Amino acid sequence: MIFLKSGILTSIQDIGRCGFKDKGINPSGAMDTLSMRLLNILLGNEDTEAVLEFHYPTPTITFEEHALFAIGGANFSGSLNNKSVSNWKVLEAKPGDMLCFGKKVNGERAYIAIKGGFNLKKSLGSNSTNLLGGFGGKKIEKGDSLDLNLKNGQLFAATKKVYLAPKTVNVNLRPAFEQNQEIRVIVGKDLSNLDLESRNKIFNQSFIISSHADRMGYRLEGDCLNLQSSEEQISSSVAFGTIQLLPDGQLVILMADHQTTGGYPKLANVISVDLSILAQLSVGQHVTFREISMEVAESVFLKQEREMKKFKSAVQLYL
Amino acid sequence: MKYEIYSLSEHSISLYFEQKISPEINDLVLSACEWINKNPMIGFVEVVPAYASLTVFYKILEIKPLIKSGTISEYVEDYLKSIPFEELTQLEREPKIVEIPVKYNGEDLISLCEAKEIDRRELIKLHTAPDYRVYMMGFLPGFAYLGGLDKKLSMPRRAKPRIRVPKGSVGIAGNQTGIYPVSSPGGWQLIGQTDAVLFDPKMKKMTLLNNGDTVRFVEG
C-alpha cells in the first residue's frame, strides 16, 4: 500500500516492546490495544500482529495489491473508492483501490489491520515505532510504501475462509466511550500523601483532558491537588496509565510513549482495560476517576481476556 | 532489610529500599535485579532497576492458574519477599569503566561559567575529575542518569527547554550530568558534545552505558 497523504501522525504499532525498560527503552505500542487486537482477531491474525495507527487529519492510501483489511478504533468515515465502508468489518481491496477518510465521527485513534500483516523486520522483538528513539516500525511519510505479507495466491485462499467466519466484531467487545467517561484506577504509592481535601477531590471532581494530550501523556485540568508533605522524590519506574501529580498541582496520565521512569508522585494507575477507552478520548472531554481494588482490577482484566479468547475461537473455527 | 512494596499497575509491582541516592543502595537494587533475572517467577516479563527501587512486570494470565487464594498481586509480592536480601549485600560488583570524549563547546557553557564565576578550563577540570556512576537508565533510549557531579557545577534546568537538543549533547541538570543518546526536546544546560554512540538498536548491548557502570569524561 502507498500513502498519498501521510496524515498527522500515522505509525506502525503492535502490543509494545518489552524487556528493554532497564535501558531506558520505552514500550511504545498501540494506544488502544483493544481495538488493535480485535481487528487482528477478526482477520484471523495473531492478536499481537502489527497494525497501522492513525489520527485526524488522516492518511490517504492506495492499495498496490489485493488485500483483506479491517478498520476500527476511532470512526473517521472511511471510504473505499468513494464508497463508504464500516468500521469493524472485513473489507476487500483490489489493486488501485483508494482508501480515504472524511468526517471525524468519534474517537482519536483509528487502526487498520491487514490479513497476514505487514512485511516488516522487528526491532528489539517488536514492530512498534519508537518515535522518541527513531527506530522500529515506521512513522509514515507521504509517498511511503508498505509491503504486505500475503501475496495474491495465498490471499485468495485466505479470503474464502475469512468470509465464512464472523464478519464483524461484536458491539459489546468494542471499546465504548461516553462524553463524561468514568475511568477505573487502582491506588498508587503516593495517594495517601495527598492532603485530606485533595484526596476527596481526586475521586469527586471531573477532570478535563487538556490540549497537551498525545501518545506520551494526557495532561488534565481540574482543581489543584496538594500533598501533605512535598519532599523531592527519587525517580522510579512508571507504567502505561500511571497518574502523576505535577508540581503545579495538576495531573498527568502516562500513555503508550511514556518514559520508563518518573520522579513525580504516583497517585494512581488506570486499569489496562480502561486505557483503551482513555486512548479514544478527545481534548475537552471530561473524565472522573473511580477507585477499585486490586482484586476487582485483576478480575476485570481476566474477564476481558476470556471474551477475547471466545471471539478468537469463534473466528478460528473457520480458519 | 528495610523495604516497602507497592503495586504500580495490575501488571507491575515495585519494591522500594530506603529512598536515598547512594552507591550501596543502588548496588543492592542491582543485586536484587540480578537475583530476579536468575530466579524468574512464572509469568515474569522484566525487572527494571531505578535509583533505590526496582519494578517487576508480569503476565496475569500466566500466573492465574497458580493461584489458590488471594490476588495475583499478592502472589508476586510474596515472590519479592522471598528474595534473600541479606545474602545479596555480600555480592561484590566489578564496575565497568567507560571513558567518554567530550568537546566542551556547548551552547550554555559560557552562561554557566558566568553564573559560577569560573572560566572554561576550570569547568572542564571540574567536569572531567569525578568518576560518575550510572544510577538509572530512563528518559530516552540509552540515557543514563549520572551521579557524582561536583556541587560547584550544579545548575537548574533551563527555564525554557529547547525544542531540539542534538544527539550526543552533554548537559547538566541540578546535581546530575548526562548525555542525550538521540536528538530530543530537553531542558538540560548544554556544556559539550560527544561522538560516542550511546544508543543503537543494532549494537549487541544496544546501549553504551548500563546500570552500575562508571563513567569518566575526557576532553577531546
Coordinates of C-alpha atoms in Angstrom, one line a residue, chain A residues 17-26 37 123-124 130 132-136 186-190 192 216 233-240 242 258-262 266 268-274 294-298 301-302 305-306, chain B residues 6-12 14 16 18-21 37 45-55 57-58 60-61 64 70-74 136-143 145 182-185 199 201-202 205-207 209-211:
Chain A
R17 CA 8.2 -3.5 23.2
C18 CA 9.0 -5.3 26.4
G19 CA 12.3 -6.4 28.0
F20 CA 14.4 -3.2 27.5
K21 CA 13.0 -0.8 30.0
D22 CA 16.2 -1.2 32.0
K23 CA 18.0 0.5 29.1
G24 CA 15.6 3.4 29.0
I25 CA 13.7 2.0 26.0
N26 CA 10.1 2.9 26.4
R37 CA -6.3 -6.9 19.0
S123 CA 13.5 -4.3 16.0
L124 CA 14.2 -5.5 19.6
N130 CA 9.7 4.2 18.9
L132 CA 11.5 9.2 20.6
G133 CA 14.4 6.8 19.7
G134 CA 13.6 6.8 15.9
F135 CA 13.7 3.1 15.4
G136 CA 11.4 0.1 14.9
I186 CA -6.1 1.3 41.4
V187 CA -4.4 3.4 44.1
G188 CA -0.8 4.4 43.7
K189 CA 2.1 4.6 46.2
D190 CA 1.7 8.3 46.9
S192 CA -2.1 8.6 50.9
M216 CA 3.3 10.3 25.6
Q233 CA 11.2 12.2 45.3
I234 CA 13.8 10.0 43.8
S235 CA 12.8 8.7 40.3
S236 CA 11.5 5.2 39.9
S237 CA 9.6 3.1 37.3
V238 CA 6.3 4.2 35.9
A239 CA 3.9 2.4 33.6
F240 CA 1.3 3.0 30.9
T242 CA 0.4 5.9 35.8
H258 CA 5.8 7.3 28.3
Q259 CA 9.3 7.5 29.6
T260 CA 10.4 4.4 31.6
T261 CA 11.0 6.4 34.8
G262 CA 9.5 9.3 36.6
K266 CA 2.3 8.5 41.6
A268 CA -3.0 6.0 40.9
N269 CA -2.8 3.8 37.9
V270 CA -5.5 3.5 35.2
I271 CA -6.5 -0.2 34.8
S272 CA -5.4 -1.6 31.5
V273 CA -8.9 -2.3 30.2
D274 CA -9.8 1.4 30.6
M294 CA -6.7 -4.9 43.0
E295 CA -8.9 -7.9 43.2
V296 CA -11.6 -6.3 41.0
A297 CA -8.9 -4.8 38.7
E298 CA -7.5 -8.3 38.1
F301 CA -8.8 -7.8 33.1
L302 CA -9.3 -11.6 33.2
E305 CA -9.2 -11.8 28.2
R306 CA -11.9 -14.5 28.4
Chain B
Y6 CA 3.6 -1.1 46.2
S7 CA 1.6 -2.2 43.2
L8 CA 2.4 0.1 40.2
S9 CA -0.3 -1.3 38.0
E10 CA -2.2 -4.6 37.9
H11 CA 0.7 -5.9 35.8
S12 CA 3.6 -4.5 37.8
S14 CA 7.6 -2.0 42.8
Y16 CA 11.4 0.5 47.4
E18 CA 15.5 3.4 51.7
Q19 CA 14.9 6.4 49.4
K20 CA 18.4 7.7 49.2
I21 CA 20.8 8.2 46.4
N37 CA 16.7 -12.4 36.4
V45 CA 8.3 -10.2 31.9
E46 CA 11.1 -7.9 33.0
V47 CA 12.6 -6.2 36.0
V48 CA 13.6 -2.5 35.9
P49 CA 16.1 -1.0 38.3
A50 CA 16.0 2.6 39.4
Y51 CA 18.0 4.7 41.9
A52 CA 16.7 3.0 45.1
S53 CA 13.8 0.8 43.8
L54 CA 13.0 -2.0 41.3
T55 CA 9.9 -2.9 39.5
F57 CA 6.4 -6.5 35.2
Y58 CA 4.4 -9.7 35.0
I60 CA -1.5 -12.0 34.9
L61 CA -2.7 -14.8 32.6
K64 CA -3.6 -17.0 37.4
G70 CA -5.8 -14.1 47.2
T71 CA -4.8 -11.8 44.3
I72 CA -2.1 -12.3 41.7
S73 CA -0.5 -9.1 43.0
E74 CA -0.2 -10.7 46.5
M136 CA 19.5 4.6 36.4
M137 CA 18.6 4.4 32.8
G138 CA 15.5 6.3 31.6
F139 CA 14.1 9.5 29.9
L140 CA 15.3 8.4 26.4
P141 CA 16.6 5.1 25.0
G142 CA 20.2 4.7 26.3
F143 CA 20.0 7.8 28.5
Y145 CA 21.3 9.3 35.0
V182 CA 19.2 10.7 20.5
S183 CA 18.0 14.1 19.4
S184 CA 15.1 15.2 21.5
P185 CA 13.4 18.2 23.2
F199 CA 22.3 4.1 21.7
P201 CA 19.3 -0.8 18.5
K202 CA 21.6 -2.8 16.2
K205 CA 24.3 -4.4 24.0
M206 CA 22.2 -1.6 22.4
T207 CA 23.4 1.0 24.9
L209 CA 26.1 2.7 29.3
N210 CA 24.3 0.3 31.6
N211 CA 23.2 0.4 35.2

